Coordinates of C-alpha atoms and ligand atoms in Angstrom, one line a residue:
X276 CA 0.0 0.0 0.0
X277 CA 1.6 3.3 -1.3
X278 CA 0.7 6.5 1.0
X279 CA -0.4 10.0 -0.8
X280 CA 0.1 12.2 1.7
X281 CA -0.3 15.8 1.5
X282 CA -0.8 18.7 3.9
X283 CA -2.5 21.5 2.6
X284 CA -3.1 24.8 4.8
X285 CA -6.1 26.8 4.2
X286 CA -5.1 30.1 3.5
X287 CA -6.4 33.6 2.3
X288 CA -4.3 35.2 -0.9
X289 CA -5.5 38.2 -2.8
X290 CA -6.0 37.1 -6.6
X291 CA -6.4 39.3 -9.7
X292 CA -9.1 38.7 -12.0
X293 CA -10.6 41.3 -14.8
X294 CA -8.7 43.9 -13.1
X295 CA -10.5 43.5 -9.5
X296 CA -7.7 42.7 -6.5
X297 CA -9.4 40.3 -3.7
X298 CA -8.4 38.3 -1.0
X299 CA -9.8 34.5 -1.9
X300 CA -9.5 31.2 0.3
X301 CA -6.9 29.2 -1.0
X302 CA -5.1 26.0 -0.4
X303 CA -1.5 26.3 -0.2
X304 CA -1.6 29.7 -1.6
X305 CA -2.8 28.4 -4.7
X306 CA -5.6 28.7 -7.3
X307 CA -6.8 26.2 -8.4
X308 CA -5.1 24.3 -5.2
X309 CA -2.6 21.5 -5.5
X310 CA -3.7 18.0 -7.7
X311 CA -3.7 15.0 -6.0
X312 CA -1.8 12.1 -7.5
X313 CA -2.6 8.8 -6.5
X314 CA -2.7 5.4 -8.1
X315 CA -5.9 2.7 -7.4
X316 CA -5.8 0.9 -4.3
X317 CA -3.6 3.7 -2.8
X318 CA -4.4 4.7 1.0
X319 CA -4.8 8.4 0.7
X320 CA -4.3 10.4 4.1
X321 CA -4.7 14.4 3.5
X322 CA -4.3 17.0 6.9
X323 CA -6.2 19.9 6.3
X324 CA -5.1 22.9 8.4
X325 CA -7.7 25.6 8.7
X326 CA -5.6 28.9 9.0
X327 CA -8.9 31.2 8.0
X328 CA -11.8 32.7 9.9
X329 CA -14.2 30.6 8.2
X330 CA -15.1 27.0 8.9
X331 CA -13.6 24.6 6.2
X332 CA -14.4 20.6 5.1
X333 CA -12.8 19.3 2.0
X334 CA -15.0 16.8 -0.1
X335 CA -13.1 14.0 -2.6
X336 CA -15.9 14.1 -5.0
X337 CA -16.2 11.2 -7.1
X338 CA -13.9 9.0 -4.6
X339 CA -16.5 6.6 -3.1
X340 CA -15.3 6.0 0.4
X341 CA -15.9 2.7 1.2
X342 CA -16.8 2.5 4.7
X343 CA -15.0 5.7 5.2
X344 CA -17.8 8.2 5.3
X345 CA -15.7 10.5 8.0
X346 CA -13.7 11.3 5.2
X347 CA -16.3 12.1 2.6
X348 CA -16.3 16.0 3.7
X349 CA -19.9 17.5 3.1
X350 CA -20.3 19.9 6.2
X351 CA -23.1 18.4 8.4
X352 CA -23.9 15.5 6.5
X353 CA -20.3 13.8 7.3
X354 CA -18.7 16.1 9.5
X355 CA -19.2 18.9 11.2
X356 CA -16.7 21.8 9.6
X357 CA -12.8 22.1 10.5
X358 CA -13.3 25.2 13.1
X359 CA -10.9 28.2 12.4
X360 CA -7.4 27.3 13.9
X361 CA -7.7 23.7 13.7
X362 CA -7.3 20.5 11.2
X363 CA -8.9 17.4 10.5
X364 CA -7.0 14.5 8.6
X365 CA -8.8 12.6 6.0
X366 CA -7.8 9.0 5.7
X367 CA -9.5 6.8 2.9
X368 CA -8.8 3.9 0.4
X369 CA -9.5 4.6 -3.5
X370 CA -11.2 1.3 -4.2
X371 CA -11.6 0.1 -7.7
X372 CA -11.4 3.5 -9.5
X373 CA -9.2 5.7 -11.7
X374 CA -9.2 8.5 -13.6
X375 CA -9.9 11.7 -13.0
X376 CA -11.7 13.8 -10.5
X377 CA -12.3 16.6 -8.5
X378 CA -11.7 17.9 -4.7
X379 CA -13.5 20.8 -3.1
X380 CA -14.8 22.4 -0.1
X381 CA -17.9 21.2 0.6
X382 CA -19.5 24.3 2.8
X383 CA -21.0 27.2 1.8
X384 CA -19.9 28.6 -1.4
X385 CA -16.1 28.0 -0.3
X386 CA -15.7 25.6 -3.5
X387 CA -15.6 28.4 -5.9
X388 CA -12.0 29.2 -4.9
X389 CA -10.9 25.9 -2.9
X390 CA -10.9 23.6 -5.5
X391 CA -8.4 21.0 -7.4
X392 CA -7.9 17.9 -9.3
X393 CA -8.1 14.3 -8.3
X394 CA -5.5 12.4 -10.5
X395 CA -5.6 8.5 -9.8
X396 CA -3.4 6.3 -11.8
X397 CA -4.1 2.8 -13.2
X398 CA -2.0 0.3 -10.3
X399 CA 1.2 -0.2 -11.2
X400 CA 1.8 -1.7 -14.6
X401 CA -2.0 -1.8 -15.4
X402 CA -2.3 0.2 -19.0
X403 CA -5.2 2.7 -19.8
X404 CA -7.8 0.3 -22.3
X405 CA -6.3 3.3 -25.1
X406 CA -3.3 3.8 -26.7
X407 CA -0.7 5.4 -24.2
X408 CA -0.5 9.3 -24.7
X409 CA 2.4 10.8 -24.8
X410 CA 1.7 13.6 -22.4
X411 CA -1.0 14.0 -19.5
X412 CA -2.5 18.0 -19.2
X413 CA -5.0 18.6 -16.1
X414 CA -7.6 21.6 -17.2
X415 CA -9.4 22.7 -14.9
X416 CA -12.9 25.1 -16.5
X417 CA -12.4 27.9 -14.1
X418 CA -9.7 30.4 -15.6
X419 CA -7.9 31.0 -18.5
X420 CA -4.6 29.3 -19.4
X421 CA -2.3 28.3 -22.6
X422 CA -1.7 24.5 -23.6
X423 CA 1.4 24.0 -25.5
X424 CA 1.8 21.1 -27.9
X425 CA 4.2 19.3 -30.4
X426 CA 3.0 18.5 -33.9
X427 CA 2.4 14.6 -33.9
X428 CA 2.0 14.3 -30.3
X429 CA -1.0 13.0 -28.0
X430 CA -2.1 14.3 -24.9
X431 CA -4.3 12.9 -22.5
X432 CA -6.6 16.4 -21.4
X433 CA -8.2 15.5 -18.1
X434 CA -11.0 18.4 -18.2
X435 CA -12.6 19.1 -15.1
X436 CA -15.8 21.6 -14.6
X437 CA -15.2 23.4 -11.2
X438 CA -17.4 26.3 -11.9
X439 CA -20.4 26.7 -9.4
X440 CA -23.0 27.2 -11.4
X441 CA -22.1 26.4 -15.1
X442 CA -22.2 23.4 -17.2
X443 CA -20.0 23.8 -19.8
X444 CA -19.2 23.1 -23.8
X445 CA -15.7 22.6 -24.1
X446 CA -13.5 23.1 -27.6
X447 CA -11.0 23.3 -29.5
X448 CA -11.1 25.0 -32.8
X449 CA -10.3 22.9 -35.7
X450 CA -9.7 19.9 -33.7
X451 CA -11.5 16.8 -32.4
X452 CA -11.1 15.0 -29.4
X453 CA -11.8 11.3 -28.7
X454 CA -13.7 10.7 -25.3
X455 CA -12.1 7.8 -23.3
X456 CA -13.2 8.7 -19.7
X457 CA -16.2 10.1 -17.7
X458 CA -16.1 11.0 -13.5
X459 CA -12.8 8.1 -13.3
X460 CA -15.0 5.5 -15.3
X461 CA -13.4 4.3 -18.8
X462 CA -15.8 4.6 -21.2
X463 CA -15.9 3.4 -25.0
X464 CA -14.2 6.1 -27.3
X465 CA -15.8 8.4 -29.2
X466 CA -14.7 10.8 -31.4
X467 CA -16.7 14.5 -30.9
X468 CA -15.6 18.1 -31.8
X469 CA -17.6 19.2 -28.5
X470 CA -17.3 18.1 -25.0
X471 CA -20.1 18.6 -22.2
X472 CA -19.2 18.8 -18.7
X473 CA -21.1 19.7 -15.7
X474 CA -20.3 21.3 -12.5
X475 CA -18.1 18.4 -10.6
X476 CA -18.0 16.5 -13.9
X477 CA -15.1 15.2 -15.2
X478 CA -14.1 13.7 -19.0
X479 CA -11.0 12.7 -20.3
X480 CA -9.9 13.1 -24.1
X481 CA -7.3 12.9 -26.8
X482 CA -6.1 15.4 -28.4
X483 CA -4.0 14.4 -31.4
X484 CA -1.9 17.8 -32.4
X485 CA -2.0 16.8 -36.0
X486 CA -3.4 19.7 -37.6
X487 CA -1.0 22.8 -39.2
X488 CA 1.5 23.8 -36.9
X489 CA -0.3 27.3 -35.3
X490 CA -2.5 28.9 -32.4
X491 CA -5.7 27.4 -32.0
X492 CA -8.9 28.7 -29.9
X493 CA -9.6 26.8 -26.7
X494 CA -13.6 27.9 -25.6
X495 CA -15.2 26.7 -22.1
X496 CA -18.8 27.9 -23.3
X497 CA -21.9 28.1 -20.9
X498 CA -24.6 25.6 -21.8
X499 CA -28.3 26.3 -20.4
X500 CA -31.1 25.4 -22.9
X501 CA -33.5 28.5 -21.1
X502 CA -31.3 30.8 -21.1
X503 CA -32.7 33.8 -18.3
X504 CA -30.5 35.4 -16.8
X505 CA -27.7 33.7 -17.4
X506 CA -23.5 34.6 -16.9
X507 CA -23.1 33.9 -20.5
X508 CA -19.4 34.7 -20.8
X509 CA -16.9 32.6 -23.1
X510 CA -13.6 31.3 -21.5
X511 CA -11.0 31.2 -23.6
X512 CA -7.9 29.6 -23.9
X513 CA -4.4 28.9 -26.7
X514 CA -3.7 26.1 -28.2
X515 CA -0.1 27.0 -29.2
X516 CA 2.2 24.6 -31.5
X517 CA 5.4 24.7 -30.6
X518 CA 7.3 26.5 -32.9
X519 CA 4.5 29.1 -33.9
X520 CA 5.2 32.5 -32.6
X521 CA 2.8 34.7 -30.4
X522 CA 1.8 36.9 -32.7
X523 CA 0.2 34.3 -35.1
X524 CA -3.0 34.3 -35.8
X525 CA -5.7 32.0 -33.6
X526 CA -7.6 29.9 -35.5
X527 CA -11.4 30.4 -33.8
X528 CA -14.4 28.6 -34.2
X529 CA -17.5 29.5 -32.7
X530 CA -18.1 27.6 -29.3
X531 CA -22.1 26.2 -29.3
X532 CA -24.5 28.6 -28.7
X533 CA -26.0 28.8 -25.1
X534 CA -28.9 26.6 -25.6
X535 CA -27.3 24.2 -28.2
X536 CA -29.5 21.7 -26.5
X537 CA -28.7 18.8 -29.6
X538 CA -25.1 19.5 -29.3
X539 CA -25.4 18.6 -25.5
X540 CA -28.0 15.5 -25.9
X541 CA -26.1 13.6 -28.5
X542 CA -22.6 14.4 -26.2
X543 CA -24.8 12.8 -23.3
X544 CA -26.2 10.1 -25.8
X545 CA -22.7 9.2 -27.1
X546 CA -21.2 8.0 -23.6
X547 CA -20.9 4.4 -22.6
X548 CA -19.0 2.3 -19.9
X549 CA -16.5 0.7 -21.5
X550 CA -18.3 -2.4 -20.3
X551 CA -15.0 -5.0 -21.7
X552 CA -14.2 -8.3 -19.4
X553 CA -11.8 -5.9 -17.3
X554 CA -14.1 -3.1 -17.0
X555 CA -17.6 -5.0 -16.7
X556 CA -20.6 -2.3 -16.1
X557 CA -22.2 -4.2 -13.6
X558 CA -25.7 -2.6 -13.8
X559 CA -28.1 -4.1 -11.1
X560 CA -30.9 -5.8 -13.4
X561 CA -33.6 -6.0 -10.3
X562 CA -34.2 -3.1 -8.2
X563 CA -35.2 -3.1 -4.2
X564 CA -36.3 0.2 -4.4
X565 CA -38.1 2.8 -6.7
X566 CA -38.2 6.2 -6.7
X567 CA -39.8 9.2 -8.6
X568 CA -38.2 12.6 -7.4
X569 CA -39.9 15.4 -8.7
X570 CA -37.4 18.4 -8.5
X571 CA -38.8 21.2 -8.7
X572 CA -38.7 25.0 -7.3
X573 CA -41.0 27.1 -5.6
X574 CA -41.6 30.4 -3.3
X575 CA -42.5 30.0 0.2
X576 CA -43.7 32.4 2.2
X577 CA -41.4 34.6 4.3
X578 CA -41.8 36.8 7.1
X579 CA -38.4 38.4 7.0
X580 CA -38.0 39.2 3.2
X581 CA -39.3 42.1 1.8
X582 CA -41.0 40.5 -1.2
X583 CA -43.1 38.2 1.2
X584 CA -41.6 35.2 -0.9
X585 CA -38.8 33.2 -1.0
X586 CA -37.5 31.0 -3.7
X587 CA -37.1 27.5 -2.6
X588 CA -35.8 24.2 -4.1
X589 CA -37.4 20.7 -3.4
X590 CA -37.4 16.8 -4.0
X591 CA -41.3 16.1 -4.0
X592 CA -42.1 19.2 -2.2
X593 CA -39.7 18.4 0.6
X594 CA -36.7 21.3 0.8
X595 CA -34.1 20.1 2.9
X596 CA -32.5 22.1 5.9
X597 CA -29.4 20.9 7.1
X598 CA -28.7 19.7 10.4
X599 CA -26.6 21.2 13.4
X600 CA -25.1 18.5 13.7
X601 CA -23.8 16.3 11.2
X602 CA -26.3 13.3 9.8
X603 CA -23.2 10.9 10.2
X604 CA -22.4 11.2 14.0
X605 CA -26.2 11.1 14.8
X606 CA -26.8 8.3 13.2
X607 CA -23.8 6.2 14.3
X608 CA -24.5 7.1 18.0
X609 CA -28.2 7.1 17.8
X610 CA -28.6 10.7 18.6
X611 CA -32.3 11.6 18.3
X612 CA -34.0 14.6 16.8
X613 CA -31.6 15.3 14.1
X614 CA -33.2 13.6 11.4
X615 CA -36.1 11.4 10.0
X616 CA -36.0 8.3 7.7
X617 CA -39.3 9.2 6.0
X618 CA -37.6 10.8 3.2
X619 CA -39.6 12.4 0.8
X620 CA -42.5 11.9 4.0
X621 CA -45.4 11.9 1.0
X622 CA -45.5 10.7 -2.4
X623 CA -44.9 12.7 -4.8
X624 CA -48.5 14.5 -6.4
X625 CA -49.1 13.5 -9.7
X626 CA -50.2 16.3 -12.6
X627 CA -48.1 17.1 -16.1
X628 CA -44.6 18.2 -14.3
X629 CA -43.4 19.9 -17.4
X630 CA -46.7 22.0 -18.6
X631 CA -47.7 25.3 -17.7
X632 CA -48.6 24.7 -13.7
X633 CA -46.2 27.3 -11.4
X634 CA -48.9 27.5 -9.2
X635 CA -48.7 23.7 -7.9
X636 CA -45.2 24.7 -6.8
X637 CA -46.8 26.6 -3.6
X638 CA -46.3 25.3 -0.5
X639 CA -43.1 23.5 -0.4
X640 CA -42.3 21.9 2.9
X641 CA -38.9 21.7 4.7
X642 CA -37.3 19.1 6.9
X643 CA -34.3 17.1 7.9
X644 CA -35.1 13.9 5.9
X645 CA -33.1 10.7 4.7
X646 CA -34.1 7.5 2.9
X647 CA -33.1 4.1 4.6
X648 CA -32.1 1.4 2.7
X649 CA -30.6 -2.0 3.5
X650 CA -26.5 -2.7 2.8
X651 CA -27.0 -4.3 -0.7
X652 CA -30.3 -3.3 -1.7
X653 CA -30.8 -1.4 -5.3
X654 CA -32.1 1.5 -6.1
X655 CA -33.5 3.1 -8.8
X656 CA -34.5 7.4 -8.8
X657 CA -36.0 8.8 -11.7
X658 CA -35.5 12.4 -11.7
X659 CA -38.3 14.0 -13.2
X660 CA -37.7 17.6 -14.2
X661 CA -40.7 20.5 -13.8
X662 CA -41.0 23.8 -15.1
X663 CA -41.5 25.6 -11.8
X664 CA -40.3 29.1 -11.8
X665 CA -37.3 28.2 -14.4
X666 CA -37.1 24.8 -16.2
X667 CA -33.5 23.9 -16.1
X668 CA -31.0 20.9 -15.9
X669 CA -30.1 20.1 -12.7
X670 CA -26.3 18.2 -12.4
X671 CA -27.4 15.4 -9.8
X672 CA -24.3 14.3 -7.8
X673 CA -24.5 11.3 -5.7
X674 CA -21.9 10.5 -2.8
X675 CA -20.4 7.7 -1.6
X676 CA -21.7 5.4 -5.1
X677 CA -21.4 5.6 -9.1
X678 CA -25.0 5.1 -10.2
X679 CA -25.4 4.3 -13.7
X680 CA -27.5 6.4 -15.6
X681 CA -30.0 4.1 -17.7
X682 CA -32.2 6.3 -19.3
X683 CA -33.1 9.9 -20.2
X684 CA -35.9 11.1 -21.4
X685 CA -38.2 14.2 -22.9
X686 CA -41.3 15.5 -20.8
X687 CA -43.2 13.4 -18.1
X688 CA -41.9 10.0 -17.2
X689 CA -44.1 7.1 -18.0
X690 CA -44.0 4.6 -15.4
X691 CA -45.5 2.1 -18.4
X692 CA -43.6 2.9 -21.4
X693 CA -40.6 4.6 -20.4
X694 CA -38.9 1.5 -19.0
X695 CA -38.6 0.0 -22.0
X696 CA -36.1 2.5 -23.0
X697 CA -33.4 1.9 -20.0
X698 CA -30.0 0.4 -21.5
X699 CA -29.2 -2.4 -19.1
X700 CA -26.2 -3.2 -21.0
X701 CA -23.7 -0.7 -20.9
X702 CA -24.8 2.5 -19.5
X703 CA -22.8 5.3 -18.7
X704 CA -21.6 5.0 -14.9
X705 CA -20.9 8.0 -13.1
X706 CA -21.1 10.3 -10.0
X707 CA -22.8 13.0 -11.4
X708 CA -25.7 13.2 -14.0
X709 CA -28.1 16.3 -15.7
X710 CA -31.8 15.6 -15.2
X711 CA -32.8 17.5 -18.5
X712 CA -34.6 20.5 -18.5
X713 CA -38.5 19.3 -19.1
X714 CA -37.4 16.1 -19.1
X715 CA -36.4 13.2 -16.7
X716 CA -33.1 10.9 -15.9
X717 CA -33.0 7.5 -14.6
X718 CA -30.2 6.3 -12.4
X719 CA -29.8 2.8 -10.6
X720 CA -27.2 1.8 -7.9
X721 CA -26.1 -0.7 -5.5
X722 CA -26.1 0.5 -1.4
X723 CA -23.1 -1.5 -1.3
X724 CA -21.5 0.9 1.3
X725 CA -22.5 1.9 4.9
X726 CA -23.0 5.5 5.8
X727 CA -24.6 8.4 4.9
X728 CA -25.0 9.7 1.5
X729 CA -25.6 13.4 0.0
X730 CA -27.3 13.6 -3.4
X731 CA -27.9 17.1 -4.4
X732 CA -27.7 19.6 -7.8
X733 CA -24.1 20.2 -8.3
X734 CA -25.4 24.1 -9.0
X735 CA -24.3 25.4 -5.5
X736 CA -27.2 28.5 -5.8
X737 CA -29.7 25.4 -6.0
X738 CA -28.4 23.3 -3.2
X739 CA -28.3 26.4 -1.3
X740 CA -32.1 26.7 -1.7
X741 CA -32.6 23.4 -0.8
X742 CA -32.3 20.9 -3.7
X743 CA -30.9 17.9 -1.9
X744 CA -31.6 15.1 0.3
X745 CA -29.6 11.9 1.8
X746 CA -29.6 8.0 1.7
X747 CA -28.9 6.6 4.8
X748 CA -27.7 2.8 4.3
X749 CA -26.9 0.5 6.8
X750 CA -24.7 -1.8 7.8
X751 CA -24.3 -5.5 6.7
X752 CA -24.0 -8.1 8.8
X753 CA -20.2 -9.1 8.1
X754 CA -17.7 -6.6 10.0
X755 CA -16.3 -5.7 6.6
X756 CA -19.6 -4.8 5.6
X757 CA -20.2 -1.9 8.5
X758 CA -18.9 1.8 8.9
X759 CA -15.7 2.5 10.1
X760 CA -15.7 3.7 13.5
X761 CA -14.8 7.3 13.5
X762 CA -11.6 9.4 13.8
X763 CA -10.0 10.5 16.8
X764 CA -10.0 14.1 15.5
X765 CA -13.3 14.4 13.8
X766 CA -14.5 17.8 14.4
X767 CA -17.5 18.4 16.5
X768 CA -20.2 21.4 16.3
Ligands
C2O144 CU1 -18.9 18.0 -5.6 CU2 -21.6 17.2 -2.7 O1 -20.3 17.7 -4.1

């Protein structure tokens, strides 16, 4: 067993961005922060030293923590934060997974500066299922940067979406890339000129630099097929041959437009697990449990604000309020009064989700609930999307579990027919998935791992209004089959 260790201080540094000076939460002084390098198998032990006045976890998204859910870092769903002053090692196994991924602060809105990547190698003398590149380039979507290349060279690009609130189209003019990874899963290649990736999404590509020796346009493009009011501003980036000079002209193609909502479907439509003897997608054919989430938004009423209203985001009407204390400790002492297992508490209403019906989304509840399921059981959600307030894709992220994600789908799901769509075979498995906008996903995984789960949108103004909920699954009945017992330093609240 080969130790990562790293031991990253959280700091405050000012940064310069479109000539605006401000002090930003770092790690190590850097943005984005430090990548991780680990092969699979590795035991990966990370101190995190709070040195700023605000309270701090860090969350290995992707990673699926088996057994380790201390170390899984959502603010009181895991742990309670690392207090000012203090630190808090996370200690976890990457079991069965490589590729790329993502780490971030996992309270408040702290992940828009205290972000980095997740790099985990194949074990040692394991090949990719690809030919070998020749060079490996981390991108992360959240600043501008130049990528040097040598004519006749390949280069693995690990692209990673860290932007809050954005999903992404991702290009480079006159070039096409071929798709050989998605959230550390391998999938079967595909050749595309466009790549979409969602907030805590991931997607590895080639990039052959076979084209005219010269400066190419990189664009990280905002995709959001109703566009309102929406931050719809280009990043841009060089492709830059080696030997051209600087003062050569950029080849530039126009990134998508916003709401390029083909371009994105047949992206999503074009990814598959690998699914080979090595890298078997082991859908679960039978499922113990299944659920329809309606996600929708709404306005509540509020005393305090001005407007009388609030907006609000729910799963079947519930909008969840987190805890005081985190869902993980109460649950492995038995503390009381923290949360219920009723999760969603009443079934969700049914009328046409995705018509003209704002109204229906009055009277949201709020509550502190989980759903229970047994160590082993399956699951199925269907997400179905409404067009409450703003129809708009929600990037689902699940902890602890890849689910795979079996089916997508148009309007209002249909319990009868819609089934008959799901791909069984080889479906794309991943960590984090877009319920459509007026339209629904369907996503099925194994509660092969003790603990307590967050699923929320991955758009951090959402979750803040309340678009999440947790699994709580319990333990087998082997030892190796329970929760760890928790760290000696665990914070407390
Ligand atoms: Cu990347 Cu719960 O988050």
């Amino acid at each position: 067993v080969v130790l990562a260790c790293l031991f990253p201080t959280v700091v405050t540094k000012s940064v310069t961005r479109l000539c605006t000076t401000k002090p930003i939460v770092t790690v190590n002084g850097k943005f984005p922060g430090p990548t991780l390098y680990a092969r699979e198998d590795d035991n990966v032990i990370v101190e995190v030293i709070n040195n700023v006045q605000y309270n701090v976890t860090i969350h290995w998204h992707g990673i699926k923590q088996v057994r380790t859910g201390w170390a899984d870092g959502p603010a009181y769903i895991t742990q309670c934060p690392i207090p000012p002053g203090q630190s808090y090692v996370y200690n976890f196994t990457i079991t069965k997974q490589r590729g790329t991924l993502l780490w971030h602060a996992h309270v408040l809105w702290l992940r828009a500066t205290v972000h980095g990547a997740i790099v985990v190698l194949p074990k040692l003398n394991v090949p990719y299922p690809f030919q070998a590149p020749d060079k490996e380039v981390v991108i992360i979507l959240d600043g501008s940067y130049l990528l040097r290349v040598l004519t006749g060279q390949k280069y693995l690009l690990r692209i990673i979406n860290a932007a809050l609130n954005e999903e992404l189209f991702f290009r480079i003019s006159g070039h096409r890339l071929t798709v050989v990874e998605a959230d550390a899963i391998y999938t079967k290649p595909f050749e595309t000129d466009t790549i979409l990736v969602g907030p805590g999404q991931t997607t590895n590509a080639i990039l052959s630099a076979d084209r005219p020796a010269g400066r190419y346009m990189i664009t990280a493009s905002t995709f959001l097929d109703t566009p309102i009011a929406v931050d719809n501003v280009t990043a841009t980036a060089i492709l830059h041959y080696t030997g051209s000079l600087s003062t050569d002209a950029v080849t530039f193609s126009n990134p998508p437009p916003v709401n390029a909502t083909a371009v994105a479907s047949s992206f999503i439509d074009s990814l598959r697990s690998m699914n080979s003897p090595e890298y078997p997608a082991t859908v679960p054919e039978t499922v113990d449990h299944s659920l329809l989430f309606v996600v929708g938004m709404g306005v509540n009423p509020c005393n305090a604000c001005s407007s009388g209203i609030k907006v609000v985001a729910d799963i079947n009407n519930v909008s969840f309020v987190l805890p005081s204390v985190a869902l993980l400790q109460a649950h492995y002492y038995n503390v009381s009064g923290v949360f219920t297992d009723d999760f969603p508490g009443r079934p969700p209403t049914r009328f046409d989700y995705t018509g003209n019906n704002t109204a229906a989304a009055l009277g949201t509840t709020t509550g502190t609930k989980v759903y229970r399921v047994k160590y082993n059981e399956t699951v199925q959600v269907v997400l179905q999307g409404t067009t409450f307030i703003a129809p708009e894709n929600h990037p689902f992220h699940l902890h602890g579990f890849n689910f795979f994600a079996v089916a997508r789908g148009i309007g209002n799901y249909d319990p009868e027919e819609s089934p008959e769509t799901f791909n069984l075979v080889d479906p794309i498995e991943r960590n984090t998935a877009a319920v459509p906008s007026g339209g629904w996903i369907a996503i099925r995984f194994r509660a092969d791992n003790p603990g307590v789960w967050f699923m929320h949108c991955h758009l951090e103004v959402h979750t803040t209004w309340g678009l999440k909920m947790a699994f709580l699954v319990e333990n087998g009945e082997d030892p190796d089959q329970s929760l760890m017992p928790p760290p000696n330093d665990l914070p407390t609240c």
